Each structure stands twice: as C-alpha cells, then as structure tokens.
Amino acid sequence: MTASAAEIQARTLAGYADASRLRQVHDRDWVLDQVTGDPRVLLDLGSGIGQLLGTALDRFPSLRRAVGLERSPHRIAEATERLRPYGDRVALHEADLTAPRTLPHRPDVVTMTSVLHWLYPDERRIFEWTRDHLAPDGAFLLTTYHPTRDEHGLGGEDDLVRTVLETQHADVPGLFAAHGVLPIATRTRTTEELKPLLERYFRIEATLDRDAVVTVESAGQYEHFHAATFGDYYSRLVAPEHRAGFFRAVGDTAWRRQAETGHVSRMTVRLWRLVAA
Ligand SMILES: C[S@@+](CC[C@H](N)C(=O)[O-])C[C@H]1O[C@@H](n2cnc3c(N)ncnc32)[C@H](O)[C@@H]1O
C-alpha cells in the first residue's frame, strides 16, 4: 500500500523525541556535564523540542531562565508543552539562526547541539551573535559532527542515501547538485576548517571528541530516525509518489549495512568549549 503525501508529511520531522535517542540524546548529557558553577541563564540554539532545556532545568536549580531559539514552529509547540511545568523559568523564541535578532538575555551558558551543519555557509553570524550575547564569564558549548567525506563531498547520511538512489541513478552526486541538495557531509565543515573560523570570535578552551556509533533494532527504527532528523531534505530527490518507498529503502539499507559492518554509521562528534576571545 502506498502512503499518501499527507501521511509522509505527518511522519517526517515528527517523532523526534524517539528518534533522537539514537544519536542526539548522547550529546545532551555530555554537553551539560561541561557546565561548571551555578548557571543562571542558559540559552540553547536550535532547541528543537526542548529536551536539552528540560534536562538543564532539572540538573541546575540555579537556572532562573532557560531560553530556546528554534526555527520550526512545530518544534516550539512541542517544546512549549514539554516545558510547561517549569513555568516562567522557560522562554522560547522562534528565530532563524542565520539572521538572529538581538535578545535581552546575557546567558552564562550557550549550547548548540546537532545544529551547526544546517547553518552552513552562514555560521559566522551566529558565532558573532553568541560572542556578543555571552555573559563576561560565559561559555559556549558547541557540538559538531564529522563524517568522512568523499571527493564529491558526500559522507555519513549522504552515503546511505546514495546507496538507495544508485539503484535508479548512475550519477547520484549529479542528482544532488541538480536538485540543489548540498550533501550534509559538505555542510559539516571539518575540524580543521572550523578551528580558524571559531577563533575569530572565541578562545577555544577545550575540545572533547567522542565516537558516535549508531545501531538500530530494526529497519523501521532507522526509517523513523531518518524521517524525524532529515525530514524531506533528501526525499525531494525523488518524485512525490515514490517518497514512502524512499524512506522504507533508507531503513532497509541501514539495516543491511548494520548486518555487514556492525553499525549503521560511525563518526566523530566534537564538543568545543569556547569563551569570548
Ligand atoms: C538535529 S535537530 C537538533 C535539535 C536539538 N538541538 C538536539 O540536539 O536534539 C536540528 C534543529 O535545528 C533547527 N534549525 C535548523 N536550522 C535552523 C535555523 N536556521 N534557525 C533556527 N533553528 C534551526 C531545526 O529546526 C532542528 O530543531
């Protein structure tokens, strides 16, 4: 049975709470472990459905304000529901991080997890904005993902998508280019590229690396993770009537890959602890 476009739309980007258990959740505690002292204001950039903010509010009773900036109104709505019990300790704002507006907050902690690649190539604006908003002794805790990329700039999730599309197309990098889909591994700058970019605005106090290994319990679980994390980013490479099949094929390919290699994907995640330069 073929799913309707509405069904596909309903499941893409929904279900992030479940899907993020595979990868993003690990960043959340790792990042919050780096918070020192008794923070008063924490700002999360690309706050999604508010999970990091909720964890921070539980972990740090000193927090009088946890602020989220997020582009998606659906995610803000879900975060609003999740964080309602915290009352006025929470402030959520709809915002585009590539063109951020001035805010009245002076956070002593700013976090950004699993977001930076979506801002490529405009990351400078949010770096400058963060430097200007941080409290004098504040720290910016940033995570960045680093899949291995090939000569076409594809890697990580792109590679899985390429395996799916190769059954129909001889030149998948050309198909990406023709549809204006920038490979995520290209959006994700290397640590060598990021370092000088960050050093224009911050002093790098420390970096920590972890190996993010994604494994799943079923093809369907990965299909769901892909849809909730990437939405229609890649599926616009196929005709609307083939999108349900595309999501299924991504799940099946991930499951096969895990059977062959022991995991679906593996990449370094870097945590940067940054202070004003
Ligand atoms: C992979 S999710 C990460 C969410 C959360 N930080 C976490 O670690 O679970 C990326 C988030 O960045 C948001 N985002 C992407 N581009 C954005 C932009 N230009 N401005 C604001 N938010 C953006 C997306 O809507 C999404 O919620």
PDB file of C-alpha atoms and ligand atoms in Angstrom:
ATOM      1  CA  MET A   1       0.000   0.000   0.000  1.00  0.00           C
ATOM      2  CA  THR A   2       1.347   3.442  -0.901  1.00  0.00           C
ATOM      3  CA  ALA A   3       1.271   6.112   1.823  1.00  0.00           C
ATOM      4  CA  SER A   4      -0.336   9.425   0.860  1.00  0.00           C
ATOM      5  CA  ALA A   5       1.711  12.635   0.771  1.00  0.00           C
ATOM      6  CA  ALA A   6      -0.095  13.791   3.922  1.00  0.00           C
ATOM      7  CA  GLU A   7       0.905  10.614   5.747  1.00  0.00           C
ATOM      8  CA  ILE A   8       4.508  11.078   4.696  1.00  0.00           C
ATOM      9  CA  GLN A   9       4.464  14.691   5.782  1.00  0.00           C
ATOM     10  CA  ALA A  10       2.944  13.726   9.103  1.00  0.00           C
ATOM     11  CA  ARG A  11       5.712  11.297   9.892  1.00  0.00           C
ATOM     12  CA  THR A  12       8.651  13.373   8.653  1.00  0.00           C
ATOM     13  CA  LEU A  13      10.052  15.593  11.387  1.00  0.00           C
ATOM     14  CA  ALA A  14       7.522  14.200  13.847  1.00  0.00           C
ATOM     15  CA  GLY A  15       8.594  11.708  16.495  1.00  0.00           C
ATOM     16  CA  TYR A  16      11.872  13.475  17.209  1.00  0.00           C
ATOM     17  CA  ALA A  17      11.739  12.522  20.900  1.00  0.00           C
ATOM     18  CA  ASP A  18      12.005   8.818  19.995  1.00  0.00           C
ATOM     19  CA  ALA A  19      14.325   9.210  17.050  1.00  0.00           C
ATOM     20  CA  SER A  20      16.852  11.392  18.869  1.00  0.00           C
ATOM     21  CA  ARG A  21      17.581   8.534  21.293  1.00  0.00           C
ATOM     22  CA  LEU A  22      19.765   7.031  18.588  1.00  0.00           C
ATOM     23  CA  ARG A  23      22.243   9.886  18.321  1.00  0.00           C
ATOM     24  CA  GLN A  24      21.425  13.352  19.618  1.00  0.00           C
ATOM     25  CA  VAL A  25      20.489  12.355  23.182  1.00  0.00           C
ATOM     26  CA  HIS A  26      24.081  11.375  23.890  1.00  0.00           C
ATOM     27  CA  ASP A  27      25.238  14.913  23.126  1.00  0.00           C
ATOM     28  CA  ARG A  28      22.799  16.406  25.585  1.00  0.00           C
ATOM     29  CA  ASP A  29      24.221  14.919  28.786  1.00  0.00           C
ATOM     30  CA  TRP A  30      27.791  15.114  27.512  1.00  0.00           C
ATOM     31  CA  VAL A  31      27.389  18.845  26.897  1.00  0.00           C
ATOM     32  CA  LEU A  32      25.636  19.553  30.196  1.00  0.00           C
ATOM     33  CA  ASP A  33      28.408  17.676  32.031  1.00  0.00           C
ATOM     34  CA  GLN A  34      30.721  20.516  30.918  1.00  0.00           C
ATOM     35  CA  VAL A  35      28.696  23.226  32.667  1.00  0.00           C
ATOM     36  CA  THR A  36      30.571  24.485  35.701  1.00  0.00           C
ATOM     37  CA  GLY A  37      29.365  26.512  38.692  1.00  0.00           C
ATOM     38  CA  ASP A  38      25.768  27.620  39.146  1.00  0.00           C
ATOM     39  CA  PRO A  39      24.472  28.907  35.804  1.00  0.00           C
ATOM     40  CA  ARG A  40      21.704  31.499  35.943  1.00  0.00           C
ATOM     41  CA  VAL A  41      20.753  31.820  32.271  1.00  0.00           C
ATOM     42  CA  LEU A  42      21.223  29.064  29.678  1.00  0.00           C
ATOM     43  CA  LEU A  43      20.463  29.603  26.008  1.00  0.00           C
ATOM     44  CA  ASP A  44      20.059  26.668  23.616  1.00  0.00           C
ATOM     45  CA  LEU A  45      20.437  27.466  19.912  1.00  0.00           C
ATOM     46  CA  GLY A  46      18.297  25.228  17.687  1.00  0.00           C
ATOM     47  CA  SER A  47      16.482  23.983  20.778  1.00  0.00           C
ATOM     48  CA  GLY A  48      14.241  21.538  18.893  1.00  0.00           C
ATOM     49  CA  ILE A  49      11.608  20.021  21.151  1.00  0.00           C
ATOM     50  CA  GLY A  50      13.228  21.379  24.318  1.00  0.00           C
ATOM     51  CA  GLN A  51      14.905  18.241  25.625  1.00  0.00           C
ATOM     52  CA  LEU A  52      18.249  19.854  26.497  1.00  0.00           C
ATOM     53  CA  LEU A  53      16.466  22.768  28.179  1.00  0.00           C
ATOM     54  CA  GLY A  54      14.341  20.378  30.273  1.00  0.00           C
ATOM     55  CA  THR A  55      17.384  18.352  31.342  1.00  0.00           C
ATOM     56  CA  ALA A  56      19.282  21.542  32.200  1.00  0.00           C
ATOM     57  CA  LEU A  57      16.397  22.877  34.308  1.00  0.00           C
ATOM     58  CA  ASP A  58      16.353  19.615  36.272  1.00  0.00           C
ATOM     59  CA  ARG A  59      20.105  19.466  36.702  1.00  0.00           C
ATOM     60  CA  PHE A  60      20.714  23.119  37.609  1.00  0.00           C
ATOM     61  CA  PRO A  61      18.306  24.548  40.196  1.00  0.00           C
ATOM     62  CA  SER A  62      20.302  27.796  39.937  1.00  0.00           C
ATOM     63  CA  LEU A  63      18.873  28.376  36.437  1.00  0.00           C
ATOM     64  CA  ARG A  64      16.360  31.166  36.607  1.00  0.00           C
ATOM     65  CA  ARG A  65      15.917  31.253  32.824  1.00  0.00           C
ATOM     66  CA  ALA A  66      16.326  28.596  30.112  1.00  0.00           C
ATOM     67  CA  VAL A  67      15.958  30.160  26.695  1.00  0.00           C
ATOM     68  CA  GLY A  68      15.459  28.335  23.391  1.00  0.00           C
ATOM     69  CA  LEU A  69      15.816  29.703  19.880  1.00  0.00           C
ATOM     70  CA  GLU A  70      14.317  27.486  17.189  1.00  0.00           C
ATOM     71  CA  ARG A  71      13.124  27.935  13.618  1.00  0.00           C
ATOM     72  CA  SER A  72      10.395  25.304  13.463  1.00  0.00           C
ATOM     73  CA  PRO A  73       7.046  26.409  14.937  1.00  0.00           C
ATOM     74  CA  HIS A  74       6.049  22.727  15.310  1.00  0.00           C
ATOM     75  CA  ARG A  75       9.082  22.024  17.442  1.00  0.00           C
ATOM     76  CA  ILE A  76       8.496  25.158  19.509  1.00  0.00           C
ATOM     77  CA  ALA A  77       4.923  23.997  20.108  1.00  0.00           C
ATOM     78  CA  GLU A  78       6.170  20.577  21.279  1.00  0.00           C
ATOM     79  CA  ALA A  79       8.826  22.220  23.472  1.00  0.00           C
ATOM     80  CA  THR A  80       6.200  24.538  24.981  1.00  0.00           C
ATOM     81  CA  GLU A  81       4.140  21.521  26.048  1.00  0.00           C
ATOM     82  CA  ARG A  82       7.172  19.643  27.391  1.00  0.00           C
ATOM     83  CA  LEU A  83       8.475  22.614  29.391  1.00  0.00           C
ATOM     84  CA  ARG A  84       5.155  23.927  30.694  1.00  0.00           C
ATOM     85  CA  PRO A  85       5.812  22.553  34.222  1.00  0.00           C
ATOM     86  CA  TYR A  86       8.825  24.891  34.546  1.00  0.00           C
ATOM     87  CA  GLY A  87       6.645  27.998  34.191  1.00  0.00           C
ATOM     88  CA  ASP A  88       8.445  31.285  33.702  1.00  0.00           C
ATOM     89  CA  ARG A  89      11.890  29.708  34.012  1.00  0.00           C
ATOM     90  CA  VAL A  90      11.462  28.997  30.267  1.00  0.00           C
ATOM     91  CA  ALA A  91      11.426  31.370  27.294  1.00  0.00           C
ATOM     92  CA  LEU A  92      11.120  30.022  23.750  1.00  0.00           C
ATOM     93  CA  HIS A  93      11.542  32.202  20.683  1.00  0.00           C
ATOM     94  CA  GLU A  94      11.004  31.436  17.027  1.00  0.00           C
ATOM     95  CA  ALA A  95      14.206  32.522  15.299  1.00  0.00           C
ATOM     96  CA  ASP A  96      16.374  31.946  12.263  1.00  0.00           C
ATOM     97  CA  LEU A  97      19.930  31.417  13.495  1.00  0.00           C
ATOM     98  CA  THR A  98      21.359  32.567  10.165  1.00  0.00           C
ATOM     99  CA  ALA A  99      19.855  36.020  10.832  1.00  0.00           C
ATOM    100  CA  PRO A 100      19.491  36.222  14.616  1.00  0.00           C
ATOM    101  CA  ARG A 101      17.934  39.257  16.267  1.00  0.00           C
ATOM    102  CA  THR A 102      19.226  40.871  19.447  1.00  0.00           C
ATOM    103  CA  LEU A 103      17.852  39.361  22.663  1.00  0.00           C
ATOM    104  CA  PRO A 104      17.703  40.899  26.156  1.00  0.00           C
ATOM    105  CA  HIS A 105      19.386  37.835  27.755  1.00  0.00           C
ATOM    106  CA  ARG A 106      23.054  37.585  28.801  1.00  0.00           C
ATOM    107  CA  PRO A 107      23.458  33.807  29.138  1.00  0.00           C
ATOM    108  CA  ASP A 108      26.320  32.366  31.122  1.00  0.00           C
ATOM    109  CA  VAL A 109      25.958  29.149  29.110  1.00  0.00           C
ATOM    110  CA  VAL A 110      25.095  28.891  25.423  1.00  0.00           C
ATOM    111  CA  THR A 111      24.641  25.429  23.911  1.00  0.00           C
ATOM    112  CA  MET A 112      24.218  24.295  20.329  1.00  0.00           C
ATOM    113  CA  THR A 113      23.974  20.565  19.626  1.00  0.00           C
ATOM    114  CA  SER A 114      23.496  18.878  16.240  1.00  0.00           C
ATOM    115  CA  VAL A 115      22.600  22.156  14.542  1.00  0.00           C
ATOM    116  CA  LEU A 116      25.645  23.862  13.027  1.00  0.00           C
ATOM    117  CA  HIS A 117      25.597  21.968   9.690  1.00  0.00           C
ATOM    118  CA  TRP A 118      22.118  23.348   8.994  1.00  0.00           C
ATOM    119  CA  LEU A 119      23.511  26.893   9.133  1.00  0.00           C
ATOM    120  CA  TYR A 120      26.236  26.337   6.511  1.00  0.00           C
ATOM    121  CA  PRO A 121      27.614  28.530   4.956  1.00  0.00           C
ATOM    122  CA  ASP A 122      26.308  31.297   7.264  1.00  0.00           C
ATOM    123  CA  GLU A 123      27.782  30.097  10.573  1.00  0.00           C
ATOM    124  CA  ARG A 124      29.712  33.355  11.129  1.00  0.00           C
ATOM    125  CA  ARG A 125      26.560  35.286  12.009  1.00  0.00           C
ATOM    126  CA  ILE A 126      25.592  33.035  14.911  1.00  0.00           C
ATOM    127  CA  PHE A 127      29.184  32.941  16.168  1.00  0.00           C
ATOM    128  CA  GLU A 128      29.353  36.732  16.219  1.00  0.00           C
ATOM    129  CA  TRP A 129      25.906  36.984  17.810  1.00  0.00           C
ATOM    130  CA  THR A 130      26.830  34.431  20.503  1.00  0.00           C
ATOM    131  CA  ARG A 131      30.072  36.215  21.337  1.00  0.00           C
ATOM    132  CA  ASP A 132      28.127  39.475  21.709  1.00  0.00           C
ATOM    133  CA  HIS A 133      25.430  37.925  23.931  1.00  0.00           C
ATOM    134  CA  LEU A 134      27.543  35.758  26.253  1.00  0.00           C
ATOM    135  CA  ALA A 135      27.896  36.988  29.840  1.00  0.00           C
ATOM    136  CA  PRO A 136      31.508  38.039  30.622  1.00  0.00           C
ATOM    137  CA  ASP A 137      32.467  34.666  32.170  1.00  0.00           C
ATOM    138  CA  GLY A 138      30.153  32.682  29.918  1.00  0.00           C
ATOM    139  CA  ALA A 139      30.931  29.567  27.886  1.00  0.00           C
ATOM    140  CA  PHE A 140      29.636  28.429  24.519  1.00  0.00           C
ATOM    141  CA  LEU A 141      29.332  24.618  24.296  1.00  0.00           C
ATOM    142  CA  LEU A 142      29.070  23.528  20.689  1.00  0.00           C
ATOM    143  CA  THR A 143      28.899  20.041  19.173  1.00  0.00           C
ATOM    144  CA  THR A 144      29.863  19.380  15.574  1.00  0.00           C
ATOM    145  CA  TYR A 145      29.626  16.154  13.556  1.00  0.00           C
ATOM    146  CA  HIS A 146      32.422  14.925  11.324  1.00  0.00           C
ATOM    147  CA  PRO A 147      31.548  12.170   8.871  1.00  0.00           C
ATOM    148  CA  THR A 148      34.241  11.045   6.463  1.00  0.00           C
ATOM    149  CA  ARG A 149      33.541  12.653   3.089  1.00  0.00           C
ATOM    150  CA  ASP A 150      34.493  11.510  -0.394  1.00  0.00           C
ATOM    151  CA  GLU A 151      35.706  13.516  -3.402  1.00  0.00           C
ATOM    152  CA  HIS A 152      32.096  14.588  -4.140  1.00  0.00           C
ATOM    153  CA  GLY A 153      31.616  15.901  -0.604  1.00  0.00           C
ATOM    154  CA  LEU A 154      29.282  13.024   0.325  1.00  0.00           C
ATOM    155  CA  GLY A 155      29.545  11.036   3.563  1.00  0.00           C
ATOM    156  CA  GLY A 156      27.534   9.892   6.589  1.00  0.00           C
ATOM    157  CA  GLU A 157      23.802  10.039   5.807  1.00  0.00           C
ATOM    158  CA  ASP A 158      24.513  11.124   2.207  1.00  0.00           C
ATOM    159  CA  ASP A 159      26.268   7.828   1.689  1.00  0.00           C
ATOM    160  CA  LEU A 160      23.264   5.817   2.848  1.00  0.00           C
ATOM    161  CA  VAL A 161      21.000   7.877   0.585  1.00  0.00           C
ATOM    162  CA  ARG A 162      23.410   7.365  -2.308  1.00  0.00           C
ATOM    163  CA  THR A 163      23.198   3.577  -1.882  1.00  0.00           C
ATOM    164  CA  VAL A 164      19.395   3.835  -2.100  1.00  0.00           C
ATOM    165  CA  LEU A 165      19.377   6.103  -5.142  1.00  0.00           C
ATOM    166  CA  GLU A 166      22.128   4.260  -7.022  1.00  0.00           C
ATOM    167  CA  THR A 167      19.601   1.572  -7.942  1.00  0.00           C
ATOM    168  CA  GLN A 168      17.860   4.197 -10.135  1.00  0.00           C
ATOM    169  CA  HIS A 169      20.537   6.796 -10.963  1.00  0.00           C
ATOM    170  CA  ALA A 170      24.034   6.422 -12.392  1.00  0.00           C
ATOM    171  CA  ASP A 171      25.236   9.801 -11.071  1.00  0.00           C
ATOM    172  CA  VAL A 172      23.939  10.456  -7.554  1.00  0.00           C
ATOM    173  CA  PRO A 173      26.298  13.407  -6.791  1.00  0.00           C
ATOM    174  CA  GLY A 174      24.992  14.971 -10.044  1.00  0.00           C
ATOM    175  CA  LEU A 175      21.403  14.375  -8.893  1.00  0.00           C
ATOM    176  CA  PHE A 176      22.151  16.141  -5.573  1.00  0.00           C
ATOM    177  CA  ALA A 177      23.604  19.090  -7.485  1.00  0.00           C
ATOM    178  CA  ALA A 178      20.710  19.242  -9.969  1.00  0.00           C
ATOM    179  CA  HIS A 179      18.199  19.493  -7.084  1.00  0.00           C
ATOM    180  CA  GLY A 180      20.287  21.962  -5.057  1.00  0.00           C
ATOM    181  CA  VAL A 181      20.710  19.415  -2.233  1.00  0.00           C
ATOM    182  CA  LEU A 182      24.030  20.143  -0.580  1.00  0.00           C
ATOM    183  CA  PRO A 183      25.469  16.926   0.907  1.00  0.00           C
ATOM    184  CA  ILE A 184      25.283  17.043   4.702  1.00  0.00           C
ATOM    185  CA  ALA A 185      28.942  15.959   4.834  1.00  0.00           C
ATOM    186  CA  THR A 186      29.762  19.145   2.903  1.00  0.00           C
ATOM    187  CA  ARG A 187      27.640  21.276   5.223  1.00  0.00           C
ATOM    188  CA  THR A 188      29.562  19.717   8.103  1.00  0.00           C
ATOM    189  CA  ARG A 189      32.890  21.512   7.975  1.00  0.00           C
ATOM    190  CA  THR A 190      35.974  19.616   9.092  1.00  0.00           C
ATOM    191  CA  THR A 191      37.532  20.410  12.470  1.00  0.00           C
ATOM    192  CA  GLU A 192      40.472  21.972  10.565  1.00  0.00           C
ATOM    193  CA  GLU A 193      38.093  24.349   8.752  1.00  0.00           C
ATOM    194  CA  LEU A 194      36.120  25.151  11.877  1.00  0.00           C
ATOM    195  CA  LYS A 195      39.036  25.975  14.144  1.00  0.00           C
ATOM    196  CA  PRO A 196      40.148  29.224  12.441  1.00  0.00           C
ATOM    197  CA  LEU A 197      36.509  30.224  11.918  1.00  0.00           C
ATOM    198  CA  LEU A 198      35.756  29.834  15.623  1.00  0.00           C
ATOM    199  CA  GLU A 199      38.991  31.546  16.651  1.00  0.00           C
ATOM    200  CA  ARG A 200      37.840  34.780  15.023  1.00  0.00           C
ATOM    201  CA  TYR A 201      35.223  35.066  17.776  1.00  0.00           C
ATOM    202  CA  PHE A 202      36.253  32.799  20.641  1.00  0.00           C
ATOM    203  CA  ARG A 203      39.139  31.305  22.511  1.00  0.00           C
ATOM    204  CA  ILE A 204      38.984  27.517  22.318  1.00  0.00           C
ATOM    205  CA  GLU A 205      39.305  26.483  25.947  1.00  0.00           C
ATOM    206  CA  ALA A 206      38.994  22.739  25.355  1.00  0.00           C
ATOM    207  CA  THR A 207      37.798  20.145  22.865  1.00  0.00           C
ATOM    208  CA  LEU A 208      36.486  16.656  23.543  1.00  0.00           C
ATOM    209  CA  ASP A 209      35.829  14.019  20.885  1.00  0.00           C
ATOM    210  CA  ARG A 210      33.516  11.039  21.045  1.00  0.00           C
ATOM    211  CA  ASP A 211      32.850   8.254  18.625  1.00  0.00           C
ATOM    212  CA  ALA A 212      29.127   8.312  17.731  1.00  0.00           C
ATOM    213  CA  VAL A 213      28.136   4.823  16.667  1.00  0.00           C
ATOM    214  CA  VAL A 214      24.550   4.397  15.523  1.00  0.00           C
ATOM    215  CA  THR A 215      22.932   0.960  15.727  1.00  0.00           C
ATOM    216  CA  VAL A 216      19.244   0.118  15.441  1.00  0.00           C
ATOM    217  CA  GLU A 217      16.896  -2.676  16.385  1.00  0.00           C
ATOM    218  CA  SER A 218      15.038  -2.769  13.085  1.00  0.00           C
ATOM    219  CA  ALA A 219      14.891  -1.262   9.603  1.00  0.00           C
ATOM    220  CA  GLY A 220      11.739   0.572  10.667  1.00  0.00           C
ATOM    221  CA  GLN A 221      13.541   2.244  13.556  1.00  0.00           C
ATOM    222  CA  TYR A 222      16.109   3.731  11.198  1.00  0.00           C
ATOM    223  CA  GLU A 223      13.424   4.770   8.700  1.00  0.00           C
ATOM    224  CA  HIS A 224      11.798   6.704  11.539  1.00  0.00           C
ATOM    225  CA  PHE A 225      15.118   8.246  12.693  1.00  0.00           C
ATOM    226  CA  HIS A 226      15.920   9.388   9.151  1.00  0.00           C
ATOM    227  CA  ALA A 227      12.467  10.932   8.615  1.00  0.00           C
ATOM    228  CA  ALA A 228      12.466  12.703  12.003  1.00  0.00           C
ATOM    229  CA  THR A 229      16.008  14.023  11.625  1.00  0.00           C
ATOM    230  CA  PHE A 230      16.221  14.901   7.937  1.00  0.00           C
ATOM    231  CA  GLY A 231      12.552  15.387   7.029  1.00  0.00           C
ATOM    232  CA  ASP A 232      12.211  15.922   3.296  1.00  0.00           C
ATOM    233  CA  TYR A 233      15.814  17.145   2.891  1.00  0.00           C
ATOM    234  CA  TYR A 234      16.766  14.104   0.769  1.00  0.00           C
ATOM    235  CA  SER A 235      13.358  12.772  -0.213  1.00  0.00           C
ATOM    236  CA  ARG A 236      12.822  15.739  -2.548  1.00  0.00           C
ATOM    237  CA  LEU A 237      15.344  13.955  -4.782  1.00  0.00           C
ATOM    238  CA  VAL A 238      12.565  11.505  -5.682  1.00  0.00           C
ATOM    239  CA  ALA A 239       9.091  12.042  -7.125  1.00  0.00           C
ATOM    240  CA  PRO A 240       6.343  12.572  -4.501  1.00  0.00           C
ATOM    241  CA  GLU A 241       4.718   9.211  -5.312  1.00  0.00           C
ATOM    242  CA  HIS A 242       7.996   7.394  -4.548  1.00  0.00           C
ATOM    243  CA  ARG A 243       8.797   9.082  -1.251  1.00  0.00           C
ATOM    244  CA  ALA A 244       7.225   6.490   1.025  1.00  0.00           C
ATOM    245  CA  GLY A 245       9.272   3.848  -0.814  1.00  0.00           C
ATOM    246  CA  PHE A 246      12.382   6.013  -0.451  1.00  0.00           C
ATOM    247  CA  PHE A 247      12.039   6.243   3.358  1.00  0.00           C
ATOM    248  CA  ARG A 248      11.499   2.486   3.534  1.00  0.00           C
ATOM    249  CA  ALA A 249      14.557   1.850   1.374  1.00  0.00           C
ATOM    250  CA  VAL A 250      16.699   4.068   3.636  1.00  0.00           C
ATOM    251  CA  GLY A 251      15.611   1.942   6.620  1.00  0.00           C
ATOM    252  CA  ASP A 252      16.287  -1.322   4.753  1.00  0.00           C
ATOM    253  CA  THR A 253      19.698  -0.126   3.540  1.00  0.00           C
ATOM    254  CA  ALA A 254      20.682   0.963   7.057  1.00  0.00           C
ATOM    255  CA  TRP A 255      19.613  -2.421   8.428  1.00  0.00           C
ATOM    256  CA  ARG A 256      21.637  -4.259   5.758  1.00  0.00           C
ATOM    257  CA  ARG A 257      24.649  -2.083   6.435  1.00  0.00           C
ATOM    258  CA  GLN A 258      24.442  -2.859  10.137  1.00  0.00           C
ATOM    259  CA  ALA A 259      24.340  -6.597   9.373  1.00  0.00           C
ATOM    260  CA  GLU A 260      27.509  -6.185   7.276  1.00  0.00           C
ATOM    261  CA  THR A 261      29.546  -3.820   9.456  1.00  0.00           C
ATOM    262  CA  GLY A 262      28.024  -3.982  12.941  1.00  0.00           C
ATOM    263  CA  HIS A 263      26.635  -0.434  12.800  1.00  0.00           C
ATOM    264  CA  VAL A 264      24.698   1.910  10.530  1.00  0.00           C
ATOM    265  CA  SER A 265      27.124   4.792  10.873  1.00  0.00           C
ATOM    266  CA  ARG A 266      30.090   5.874  12.875  1.00  0.00           C
ATOM    267  CA  MET A 267      31.567   9.351  13.065  1.00  0.00           C
ATOM    268  CA  THR A 268      33.442  11.654  15.387  1.00  0.00           C
ATOM    269  CA  VAL A 269      31.474  14.253  17.313  1.00  0.00           C
ATOM    270  CA  ARG A 270      33.493  17.134  18.700  1.00  0.00           C
ATOM    271  CA  LEU A 271      32.482  19.213  21.704  1.00  0.00           C
ATOM    272  CA  TRP A 272      34.068  22.656  21.709  1.00  0.00           C
ATOM    273  CA  ARG A 273      34.229  24.656  24.914  1.00  0.00           C
ATOM    274  CA  LEU A 274      34.510  28.272  23.775  1.00  0.00           C
ATOM    275  CA  VAL A 275      34.885  31.511  25.701  1.00  0.00           C
ATOM    276  CA  ALA A 276      34.975  35.081  24.454  1.00  0.00           C
ATOM    277  CA  ALA A 277      38.288  35.885  22.752  1.00  0.00           C
TER     278      ALA A 277
HETATM  279  C1  LIG B   1      19.037  17.722  14.576  1.00  0.00           C
HETATM  280  S1  LIG B   1      17.985  18.920  15.339  1.00  0.00           S
HETATM  281  C2  LIG B   1      18.803  19.165  16.902  1.00  0.00           C
HETATM  282  C3  LIG B   1      17.850  19.606  17.983  1.00  0.00           C
HETATM  283  C4  LIG B   1      18.468  19.672  19.373  1.00  0.00           C
HETATM  284  N1  LIG B   1      19.474  20.713  19.462  1.00  0.00           N
HETATM  285  C5  LIG B   1      19.038  18.326  19.783  1.00  0.00           C
HETATM  286  O1  LIG B   1      20.257  18.228  19.992  1.00  0.00           O
HETATM  287  O2  LIG B   1      18.278  17.353  19.889  1.00  0.00           O
HETATM  288  C6  LIG B   1      18.378  20.442  14.491  1.00  0.00           C
HETATM  289  C7  LIG B   1      17.486  21.590  14.945  1.00  0.00           C
HETATM  290  O3  LIG B   1      17.970  22.818  14.400  1.00  0.00           O
HETATM  291  C8  LIG B   1      16.860  23.588  13.960  1.00  0.00           C
HETATM  292  N2  LIG B   1      17.334  24.532  12.934  1.00  0.00           N
HETATM  293  C9  LIG B   1      17.860  24.218  11.730  1.00  0.00           C
HETATM  294  N3  LIG B   1      18.170  25.351  11.069  1.00  0.00           N
HETATM  295  C10 LIG B   1      17.818  26.394  11.859  1.00  0.00           C
HETATM  296  C11 LIG B   1      17.891  27.811  11.725  1.00  0.00           C
HETATM  297  N4  LIG B   1      18.365  28.390  10.623  1.00  0.00           N
HETATM  298  N5  LIG B   1      17.436  28.577  12.740  1.00  0.00           N
HETATM  299  C12 LIG B   1      16.933  28.012  13.876  1.00  0.00           C
HETATM  300  N6  LIG B   1      16.851  26.684  14.066  1.00  0.00           N
HETATM  301  C13 LIG B   1      17.285  25.867  13.059  1.00  0.00           C
HETATM  302  C14 LIG B   1      15.920  22.533  13.406  1.00  0.00           C
HETATM  303  O4  LIG B   1      14.598  23.018  13.282  1.00  0.00           O
HETATM  304  C15 LIG B   1      16.059  21.439  14.451  1.00  0.00           C
HETATM  305  O5  LIG B   1      15.182  21.580  15.528  1.00  0.00           O
END
